[in-house]
Short mmCIF file of N, CA, C and O in Angstrom, two decimals:
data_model
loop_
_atom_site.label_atom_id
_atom_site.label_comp_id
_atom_site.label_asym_id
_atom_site.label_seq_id
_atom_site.Cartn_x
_atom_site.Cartn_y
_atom_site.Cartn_z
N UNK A 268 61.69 40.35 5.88
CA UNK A 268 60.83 39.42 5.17
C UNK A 268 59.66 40.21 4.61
O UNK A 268 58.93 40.86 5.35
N UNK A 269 59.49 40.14 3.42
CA UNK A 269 58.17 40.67 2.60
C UNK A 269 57.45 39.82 2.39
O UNK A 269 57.73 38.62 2.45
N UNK A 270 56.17 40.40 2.04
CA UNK A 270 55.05 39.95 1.33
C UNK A 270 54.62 40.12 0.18
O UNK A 270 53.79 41.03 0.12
N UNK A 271 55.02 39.23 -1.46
CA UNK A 271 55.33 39.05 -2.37
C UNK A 271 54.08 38.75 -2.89
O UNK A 271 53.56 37.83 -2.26
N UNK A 272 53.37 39.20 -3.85
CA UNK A 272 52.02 38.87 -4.56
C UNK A 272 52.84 37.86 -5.91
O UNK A 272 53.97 38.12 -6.32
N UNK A 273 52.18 36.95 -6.34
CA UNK A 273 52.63 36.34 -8.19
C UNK A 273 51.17 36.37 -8.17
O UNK A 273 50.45 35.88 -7.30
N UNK A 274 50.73 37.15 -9.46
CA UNK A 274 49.73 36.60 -10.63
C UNK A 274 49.63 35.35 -10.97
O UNK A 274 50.46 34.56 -11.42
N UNK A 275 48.07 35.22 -10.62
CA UNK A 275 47.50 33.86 -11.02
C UNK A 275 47.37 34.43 -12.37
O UNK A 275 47.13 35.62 -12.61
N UNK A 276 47.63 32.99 -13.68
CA UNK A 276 47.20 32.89 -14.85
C UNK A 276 46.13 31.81 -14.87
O UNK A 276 46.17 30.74 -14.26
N UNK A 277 44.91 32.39 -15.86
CA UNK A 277 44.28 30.89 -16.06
C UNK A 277 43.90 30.17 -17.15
O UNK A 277 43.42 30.61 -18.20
N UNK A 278 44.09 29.22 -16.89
CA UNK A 278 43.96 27.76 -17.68
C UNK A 278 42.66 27.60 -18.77
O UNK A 278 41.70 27.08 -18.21
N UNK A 279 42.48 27.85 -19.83
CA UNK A 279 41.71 27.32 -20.39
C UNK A 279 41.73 27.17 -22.01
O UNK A 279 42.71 27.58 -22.64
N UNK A 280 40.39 26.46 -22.77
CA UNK A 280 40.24 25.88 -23.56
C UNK A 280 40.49 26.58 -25.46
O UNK A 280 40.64 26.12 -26.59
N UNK A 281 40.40 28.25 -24.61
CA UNK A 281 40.75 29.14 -26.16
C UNK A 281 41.82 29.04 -27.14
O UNK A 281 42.80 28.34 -26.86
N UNK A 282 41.78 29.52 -28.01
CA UNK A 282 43.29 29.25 -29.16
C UNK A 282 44.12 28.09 -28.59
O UNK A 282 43.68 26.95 -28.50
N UNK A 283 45.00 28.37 -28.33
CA UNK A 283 46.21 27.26 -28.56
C UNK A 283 46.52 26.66 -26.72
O UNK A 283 47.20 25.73 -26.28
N UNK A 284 45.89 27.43 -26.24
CA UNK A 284 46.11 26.96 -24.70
C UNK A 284 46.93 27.82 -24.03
O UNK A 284 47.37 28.73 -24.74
N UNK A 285 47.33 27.83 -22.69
CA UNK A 285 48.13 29.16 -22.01
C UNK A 285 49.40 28.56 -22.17
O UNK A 285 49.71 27.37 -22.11
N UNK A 286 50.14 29.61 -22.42
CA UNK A 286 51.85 29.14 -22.03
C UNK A 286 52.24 30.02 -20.89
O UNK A 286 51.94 31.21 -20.79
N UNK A 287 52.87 29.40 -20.14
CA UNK A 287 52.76 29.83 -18.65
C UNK A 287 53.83 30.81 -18.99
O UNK A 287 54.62 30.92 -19.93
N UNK A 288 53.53 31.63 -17.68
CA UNK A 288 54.69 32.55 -17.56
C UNK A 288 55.26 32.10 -15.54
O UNK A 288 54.63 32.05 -14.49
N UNK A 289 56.84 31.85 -15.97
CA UNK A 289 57.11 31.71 -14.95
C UNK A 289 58.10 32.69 -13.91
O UNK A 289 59.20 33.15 -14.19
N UNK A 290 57.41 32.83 -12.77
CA UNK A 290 58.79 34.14 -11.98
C UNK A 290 59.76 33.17 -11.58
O UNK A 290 59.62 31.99 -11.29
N UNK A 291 61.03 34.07 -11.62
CA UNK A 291 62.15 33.93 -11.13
C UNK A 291 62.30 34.80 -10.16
O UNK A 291 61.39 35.32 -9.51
N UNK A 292 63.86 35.04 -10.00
CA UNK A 292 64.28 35.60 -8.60
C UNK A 292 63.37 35.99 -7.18
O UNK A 292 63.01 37.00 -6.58
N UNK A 293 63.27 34.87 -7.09
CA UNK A 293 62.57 34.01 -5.71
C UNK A 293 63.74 34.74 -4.46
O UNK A 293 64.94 34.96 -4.63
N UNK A 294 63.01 34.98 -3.35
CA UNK A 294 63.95 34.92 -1.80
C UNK A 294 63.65 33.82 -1.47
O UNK A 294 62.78 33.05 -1.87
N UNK A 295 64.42 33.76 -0.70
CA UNK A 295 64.04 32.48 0.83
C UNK A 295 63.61 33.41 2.13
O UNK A 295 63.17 32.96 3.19
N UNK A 296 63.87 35.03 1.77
CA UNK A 296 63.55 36.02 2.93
C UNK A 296 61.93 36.65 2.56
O UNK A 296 61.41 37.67 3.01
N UNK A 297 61.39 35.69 1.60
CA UNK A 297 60.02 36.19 0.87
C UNK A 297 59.01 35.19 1.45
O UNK A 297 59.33 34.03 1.70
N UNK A 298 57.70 35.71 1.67
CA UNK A 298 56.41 35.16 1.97
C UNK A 298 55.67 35.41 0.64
O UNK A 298 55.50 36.52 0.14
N UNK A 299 55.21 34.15 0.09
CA UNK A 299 54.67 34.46 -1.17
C UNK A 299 53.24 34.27 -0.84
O UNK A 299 52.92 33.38 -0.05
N UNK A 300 52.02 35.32 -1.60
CA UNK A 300 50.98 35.09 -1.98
C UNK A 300 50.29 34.96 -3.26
O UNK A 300 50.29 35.60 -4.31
N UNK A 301 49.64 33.83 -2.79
CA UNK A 301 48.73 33.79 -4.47
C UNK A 301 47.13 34.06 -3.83
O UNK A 301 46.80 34.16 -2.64
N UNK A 302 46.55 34.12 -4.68
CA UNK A 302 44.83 34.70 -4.89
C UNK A 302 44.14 33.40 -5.07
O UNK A 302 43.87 33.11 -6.24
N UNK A 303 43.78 32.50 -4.06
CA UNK A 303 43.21 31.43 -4.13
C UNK A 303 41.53 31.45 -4.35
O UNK A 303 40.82 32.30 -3.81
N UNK A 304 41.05 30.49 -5.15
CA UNK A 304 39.77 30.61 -4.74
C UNK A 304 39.19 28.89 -4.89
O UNK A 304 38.08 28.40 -5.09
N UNK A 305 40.50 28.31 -4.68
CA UNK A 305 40.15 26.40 -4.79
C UNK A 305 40.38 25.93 -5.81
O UNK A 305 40.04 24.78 -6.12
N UNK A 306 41.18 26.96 -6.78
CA UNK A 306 41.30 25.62 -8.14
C UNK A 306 42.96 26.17 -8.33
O UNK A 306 43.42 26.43 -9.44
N UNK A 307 43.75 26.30 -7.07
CA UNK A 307 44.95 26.80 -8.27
C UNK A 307 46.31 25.90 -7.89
O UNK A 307 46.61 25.31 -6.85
N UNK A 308 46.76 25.99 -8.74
CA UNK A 308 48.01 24.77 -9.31
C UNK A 308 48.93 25.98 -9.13
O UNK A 308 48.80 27.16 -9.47
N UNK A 309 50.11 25.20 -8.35
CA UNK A 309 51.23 25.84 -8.55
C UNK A 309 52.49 25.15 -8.78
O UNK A 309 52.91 24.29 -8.00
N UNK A 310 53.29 25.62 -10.12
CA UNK A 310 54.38 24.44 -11.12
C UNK A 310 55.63 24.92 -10.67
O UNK A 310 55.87 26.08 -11.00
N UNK A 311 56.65 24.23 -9.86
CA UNK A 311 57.80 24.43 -9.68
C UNK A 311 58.90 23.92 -10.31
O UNK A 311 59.20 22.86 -9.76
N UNK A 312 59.66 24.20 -11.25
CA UNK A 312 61.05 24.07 -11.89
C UNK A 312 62.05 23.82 -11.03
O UNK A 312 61.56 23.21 -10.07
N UNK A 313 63.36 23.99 -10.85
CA UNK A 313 64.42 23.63 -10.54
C UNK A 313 65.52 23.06 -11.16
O UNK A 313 65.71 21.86 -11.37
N UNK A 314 66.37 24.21 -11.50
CA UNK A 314 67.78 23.79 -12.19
C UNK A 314 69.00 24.11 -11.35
O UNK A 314 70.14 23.83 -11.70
N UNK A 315 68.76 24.60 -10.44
CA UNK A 315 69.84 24.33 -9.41
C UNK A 315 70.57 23.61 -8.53
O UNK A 315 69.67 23.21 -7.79
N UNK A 316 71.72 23.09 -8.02
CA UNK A 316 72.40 22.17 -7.51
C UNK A 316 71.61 21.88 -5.99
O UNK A 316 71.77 20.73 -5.57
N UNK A 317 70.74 22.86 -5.07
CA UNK A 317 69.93 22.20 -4.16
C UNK A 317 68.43 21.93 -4.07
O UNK A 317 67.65 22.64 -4.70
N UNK A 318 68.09 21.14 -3.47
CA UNK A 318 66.97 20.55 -3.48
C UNK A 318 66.31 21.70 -2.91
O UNK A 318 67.10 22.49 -2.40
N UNK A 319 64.84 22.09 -2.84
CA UNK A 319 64.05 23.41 -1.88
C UNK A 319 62.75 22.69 -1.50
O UNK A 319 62.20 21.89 -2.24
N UNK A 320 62.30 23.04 -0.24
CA UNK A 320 61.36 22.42 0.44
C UNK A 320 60.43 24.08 -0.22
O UNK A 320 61.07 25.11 -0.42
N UNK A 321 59.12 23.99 -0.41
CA UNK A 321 58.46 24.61 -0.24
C UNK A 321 57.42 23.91 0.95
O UNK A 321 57.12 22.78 1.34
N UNK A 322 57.09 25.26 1.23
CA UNK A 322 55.93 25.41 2.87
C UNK A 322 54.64 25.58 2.57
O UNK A 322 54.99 25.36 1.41
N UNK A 323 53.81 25.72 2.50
CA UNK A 323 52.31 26.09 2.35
C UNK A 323 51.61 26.17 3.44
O UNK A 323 51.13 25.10 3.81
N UNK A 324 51.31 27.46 4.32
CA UNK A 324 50.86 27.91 5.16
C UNK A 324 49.61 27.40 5.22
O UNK A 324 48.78 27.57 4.33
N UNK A 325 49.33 26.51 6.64
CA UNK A 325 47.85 26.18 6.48
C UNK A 325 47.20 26.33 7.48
O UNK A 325 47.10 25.32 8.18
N UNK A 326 46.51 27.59 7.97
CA UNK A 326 46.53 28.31 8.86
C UNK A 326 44.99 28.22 9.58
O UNK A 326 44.61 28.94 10.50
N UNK A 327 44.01 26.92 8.78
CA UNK A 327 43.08 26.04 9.15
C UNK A 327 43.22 25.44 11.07
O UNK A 327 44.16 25.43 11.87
N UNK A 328 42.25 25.16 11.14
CA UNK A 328 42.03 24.67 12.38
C UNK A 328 40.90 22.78 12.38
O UNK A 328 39.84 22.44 11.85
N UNK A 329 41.60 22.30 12.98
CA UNK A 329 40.35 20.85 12.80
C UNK A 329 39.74 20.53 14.50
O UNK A 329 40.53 20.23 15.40
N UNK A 330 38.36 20.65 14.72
CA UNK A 330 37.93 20.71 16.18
C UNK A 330 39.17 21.45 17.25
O UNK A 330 39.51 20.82 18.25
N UNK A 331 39.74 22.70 16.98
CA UNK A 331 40.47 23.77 17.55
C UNK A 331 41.75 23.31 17.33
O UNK A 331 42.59 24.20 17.50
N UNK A 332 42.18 22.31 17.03
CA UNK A 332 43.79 21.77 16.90
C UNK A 332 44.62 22.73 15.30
O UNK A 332 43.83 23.24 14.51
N UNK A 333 45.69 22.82 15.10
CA UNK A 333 45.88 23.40 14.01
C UNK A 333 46.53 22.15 12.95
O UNK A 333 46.98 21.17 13.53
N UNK A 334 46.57 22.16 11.74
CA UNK A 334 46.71 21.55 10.80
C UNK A 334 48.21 22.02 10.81
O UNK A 334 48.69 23.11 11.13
N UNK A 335 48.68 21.12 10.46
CA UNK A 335 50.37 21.03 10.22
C UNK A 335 50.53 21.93 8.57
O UNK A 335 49.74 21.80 7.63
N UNK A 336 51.58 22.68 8.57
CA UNK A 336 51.55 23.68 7.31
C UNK A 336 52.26 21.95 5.78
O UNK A 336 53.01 20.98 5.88
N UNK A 337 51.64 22.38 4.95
CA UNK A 337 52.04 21.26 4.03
C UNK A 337 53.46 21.48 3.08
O UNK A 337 53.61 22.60 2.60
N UNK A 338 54.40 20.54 2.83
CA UNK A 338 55.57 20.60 2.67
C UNK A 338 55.74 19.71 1.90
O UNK A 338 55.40 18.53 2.04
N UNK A 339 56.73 20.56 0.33
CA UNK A 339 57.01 19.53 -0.75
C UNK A 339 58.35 19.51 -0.92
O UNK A 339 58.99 20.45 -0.45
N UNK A 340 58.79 18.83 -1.36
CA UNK A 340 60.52 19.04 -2.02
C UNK A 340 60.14 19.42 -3.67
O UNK A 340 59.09 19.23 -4.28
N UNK A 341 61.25 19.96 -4.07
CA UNK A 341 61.25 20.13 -5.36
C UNK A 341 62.87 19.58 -5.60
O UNK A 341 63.69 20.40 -5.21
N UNK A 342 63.37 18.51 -6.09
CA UNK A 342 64.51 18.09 -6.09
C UNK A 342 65.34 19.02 -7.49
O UNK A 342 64.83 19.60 -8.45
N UNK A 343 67.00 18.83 -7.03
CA UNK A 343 67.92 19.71 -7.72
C UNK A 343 67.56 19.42 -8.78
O UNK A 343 66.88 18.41 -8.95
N UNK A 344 67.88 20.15 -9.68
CA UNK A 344 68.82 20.23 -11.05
C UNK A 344 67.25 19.96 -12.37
O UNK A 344 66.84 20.60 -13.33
N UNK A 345 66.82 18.60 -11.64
CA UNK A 345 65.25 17.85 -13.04
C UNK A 345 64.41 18.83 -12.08
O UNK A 345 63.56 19.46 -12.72
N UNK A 346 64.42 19.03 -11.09
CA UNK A 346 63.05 19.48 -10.25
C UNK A 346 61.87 20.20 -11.02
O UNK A 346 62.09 21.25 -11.62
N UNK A 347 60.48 19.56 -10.99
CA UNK A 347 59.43 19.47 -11.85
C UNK A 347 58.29 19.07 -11.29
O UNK A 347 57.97 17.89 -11.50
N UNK A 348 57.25 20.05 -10.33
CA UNK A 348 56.32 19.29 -9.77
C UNK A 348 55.51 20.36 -9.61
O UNK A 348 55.94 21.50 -9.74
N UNK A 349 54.39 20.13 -9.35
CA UNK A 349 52.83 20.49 -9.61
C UNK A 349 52.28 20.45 -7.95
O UNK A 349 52.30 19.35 -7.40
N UNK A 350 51.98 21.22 -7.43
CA UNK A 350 51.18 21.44 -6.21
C UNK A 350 49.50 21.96 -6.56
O UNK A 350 49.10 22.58 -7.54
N UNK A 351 48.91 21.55 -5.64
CA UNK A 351 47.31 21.93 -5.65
C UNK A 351 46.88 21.07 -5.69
O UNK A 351 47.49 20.02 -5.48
N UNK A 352 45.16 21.16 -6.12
CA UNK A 352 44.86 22.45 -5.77
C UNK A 352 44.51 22.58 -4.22
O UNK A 352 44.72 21.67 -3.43
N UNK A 353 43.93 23.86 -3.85
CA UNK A 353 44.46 23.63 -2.15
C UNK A 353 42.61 24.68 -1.84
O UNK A 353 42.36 25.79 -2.32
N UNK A 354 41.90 24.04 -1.17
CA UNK A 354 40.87 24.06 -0.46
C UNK A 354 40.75 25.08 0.13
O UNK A 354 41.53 25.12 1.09
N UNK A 355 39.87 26.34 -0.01
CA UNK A 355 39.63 27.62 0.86
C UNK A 355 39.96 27.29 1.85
O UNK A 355 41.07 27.75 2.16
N UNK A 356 39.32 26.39 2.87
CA UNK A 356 38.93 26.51 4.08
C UNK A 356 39.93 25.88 5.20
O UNK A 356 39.76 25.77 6.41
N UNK A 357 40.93 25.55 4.46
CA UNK A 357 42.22 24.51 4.75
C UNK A 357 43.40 25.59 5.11
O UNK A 357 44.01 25.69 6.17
N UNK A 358 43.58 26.64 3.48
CA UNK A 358 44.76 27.29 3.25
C UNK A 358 44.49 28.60 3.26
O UNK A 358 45.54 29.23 3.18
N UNK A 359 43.48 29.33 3.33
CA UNK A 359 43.20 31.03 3.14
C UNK A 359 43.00 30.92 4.59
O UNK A 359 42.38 30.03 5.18
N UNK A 360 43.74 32.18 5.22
CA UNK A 360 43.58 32.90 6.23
C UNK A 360 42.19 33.15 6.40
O UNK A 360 41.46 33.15 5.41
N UNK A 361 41.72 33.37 7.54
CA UNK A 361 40.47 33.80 7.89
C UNK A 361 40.50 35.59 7.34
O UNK A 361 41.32 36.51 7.39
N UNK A 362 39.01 35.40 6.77
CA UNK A 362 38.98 36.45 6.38
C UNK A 362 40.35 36.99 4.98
O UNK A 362 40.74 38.16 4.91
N UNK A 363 40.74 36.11 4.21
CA UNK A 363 41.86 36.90 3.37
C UNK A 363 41.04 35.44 2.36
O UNK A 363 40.21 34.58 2.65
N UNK A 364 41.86 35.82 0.99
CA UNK A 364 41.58 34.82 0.00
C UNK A 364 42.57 34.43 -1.13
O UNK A 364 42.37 34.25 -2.33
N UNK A 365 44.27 34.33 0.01
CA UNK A 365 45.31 34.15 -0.60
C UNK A 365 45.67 32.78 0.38
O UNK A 365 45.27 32.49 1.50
N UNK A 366 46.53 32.12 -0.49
CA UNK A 366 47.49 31.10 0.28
C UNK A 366 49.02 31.53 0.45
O UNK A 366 49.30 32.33 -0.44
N UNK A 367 49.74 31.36 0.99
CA UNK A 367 51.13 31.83 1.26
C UNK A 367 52.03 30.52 1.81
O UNK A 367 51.92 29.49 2.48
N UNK A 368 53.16 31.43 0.90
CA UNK A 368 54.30 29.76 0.97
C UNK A 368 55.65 30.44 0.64
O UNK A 368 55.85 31.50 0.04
N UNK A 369 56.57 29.50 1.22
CA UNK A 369 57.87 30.32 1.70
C UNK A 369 58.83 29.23 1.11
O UNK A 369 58.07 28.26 1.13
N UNK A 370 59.77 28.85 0.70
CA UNK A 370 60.99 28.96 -0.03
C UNK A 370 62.31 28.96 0.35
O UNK A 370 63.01 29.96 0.20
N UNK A 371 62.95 27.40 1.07
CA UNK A 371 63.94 27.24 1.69
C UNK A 371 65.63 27.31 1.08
O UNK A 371 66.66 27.42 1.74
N UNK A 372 65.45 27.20 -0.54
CA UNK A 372 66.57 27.13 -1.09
C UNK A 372 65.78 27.71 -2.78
O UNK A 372 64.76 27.17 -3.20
N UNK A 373 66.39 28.71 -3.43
CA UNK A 373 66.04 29.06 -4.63
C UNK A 373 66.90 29.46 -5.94
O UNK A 373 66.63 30.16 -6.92
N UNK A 374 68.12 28.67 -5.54
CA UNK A 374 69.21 28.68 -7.07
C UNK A 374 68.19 28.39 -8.52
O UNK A 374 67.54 27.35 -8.37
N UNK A 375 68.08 28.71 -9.14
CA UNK A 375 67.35 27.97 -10.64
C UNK A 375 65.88 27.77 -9.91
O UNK A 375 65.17 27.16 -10.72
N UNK A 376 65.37 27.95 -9.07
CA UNK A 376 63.86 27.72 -9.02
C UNK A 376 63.02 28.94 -9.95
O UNK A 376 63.42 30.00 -10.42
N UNK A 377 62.18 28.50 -9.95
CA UNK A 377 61.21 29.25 -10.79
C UNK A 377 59.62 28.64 -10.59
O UNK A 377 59.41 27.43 -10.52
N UNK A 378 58.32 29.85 -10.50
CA UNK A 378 56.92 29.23 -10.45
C UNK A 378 55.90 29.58 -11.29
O UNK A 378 55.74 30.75 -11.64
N UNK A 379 55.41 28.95 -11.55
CA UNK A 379 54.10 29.12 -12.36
C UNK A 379 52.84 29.00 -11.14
O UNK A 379 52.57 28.34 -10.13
N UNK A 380 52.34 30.03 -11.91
CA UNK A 380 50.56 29.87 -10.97
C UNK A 380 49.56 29.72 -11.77
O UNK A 380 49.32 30.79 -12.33
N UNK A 381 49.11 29.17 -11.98
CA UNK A 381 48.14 28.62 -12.62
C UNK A 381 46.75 27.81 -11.47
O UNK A 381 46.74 27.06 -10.49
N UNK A 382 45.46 28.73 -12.55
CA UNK A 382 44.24 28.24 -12.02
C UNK A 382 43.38 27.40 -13.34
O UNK A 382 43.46 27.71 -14.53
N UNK A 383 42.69 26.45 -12.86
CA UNK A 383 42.21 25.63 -13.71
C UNK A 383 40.54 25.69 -13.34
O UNK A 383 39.75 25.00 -13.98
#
């Protein structure tokens, strides 16, 4: 299992607007990081025949208890959904200023990172 960096792109108001760039060839044996700093969106595709849970490590604490890691589906084939944005103090490791998220099924998935 590695530890996978994607480039944040960001969002704003110049020329014509950003056109995202999205990665492919995703693992499910990959720990992904992005470079959080509280404003970032992350766009998941899906043209493949299974559905993929993404994970979002949330490695926060509430009065010493731990926060349950947060979990989306991205359904087969239309799959099209928008995560974020996700709170320093919730999702960055102590002391780090990335969020990390892992990837149960990745036929046709693909992500955009985007900060706004």
């Amino acid at each position: 299992m590695a530890d996978v960096r994607i480039a944040v792109e960001q969002v704003d108001r110049a020329g014509n607007g950003l056109t995202a760039t999205y990665t492919g060839g995703l693992s499910v044996a990959n720990t992904y990081l992005v470079n959080n700093e509280g404003r970032v969106i992350l766009h998941f595709k899906k043209t493949g025949a299974g559905a993929c849970t993404v994970t979002v490590t949330t490695p926060g604490t509430v009065d010493g208890l731990a926060v349950a890691d947060l979990t989306a589906s991205v359904p087969a084939t239309t799959g099209d959904i928008f995560l974020g944005p996700f709170p320093t103090d919730q999702y960055n490791a102590a002391g780090e200023q990335d969020i990390r998220f892992t990837l149960s099924e990745i036929t046709g998935l693909t992500v955009a990172v985007l900060r706004v």
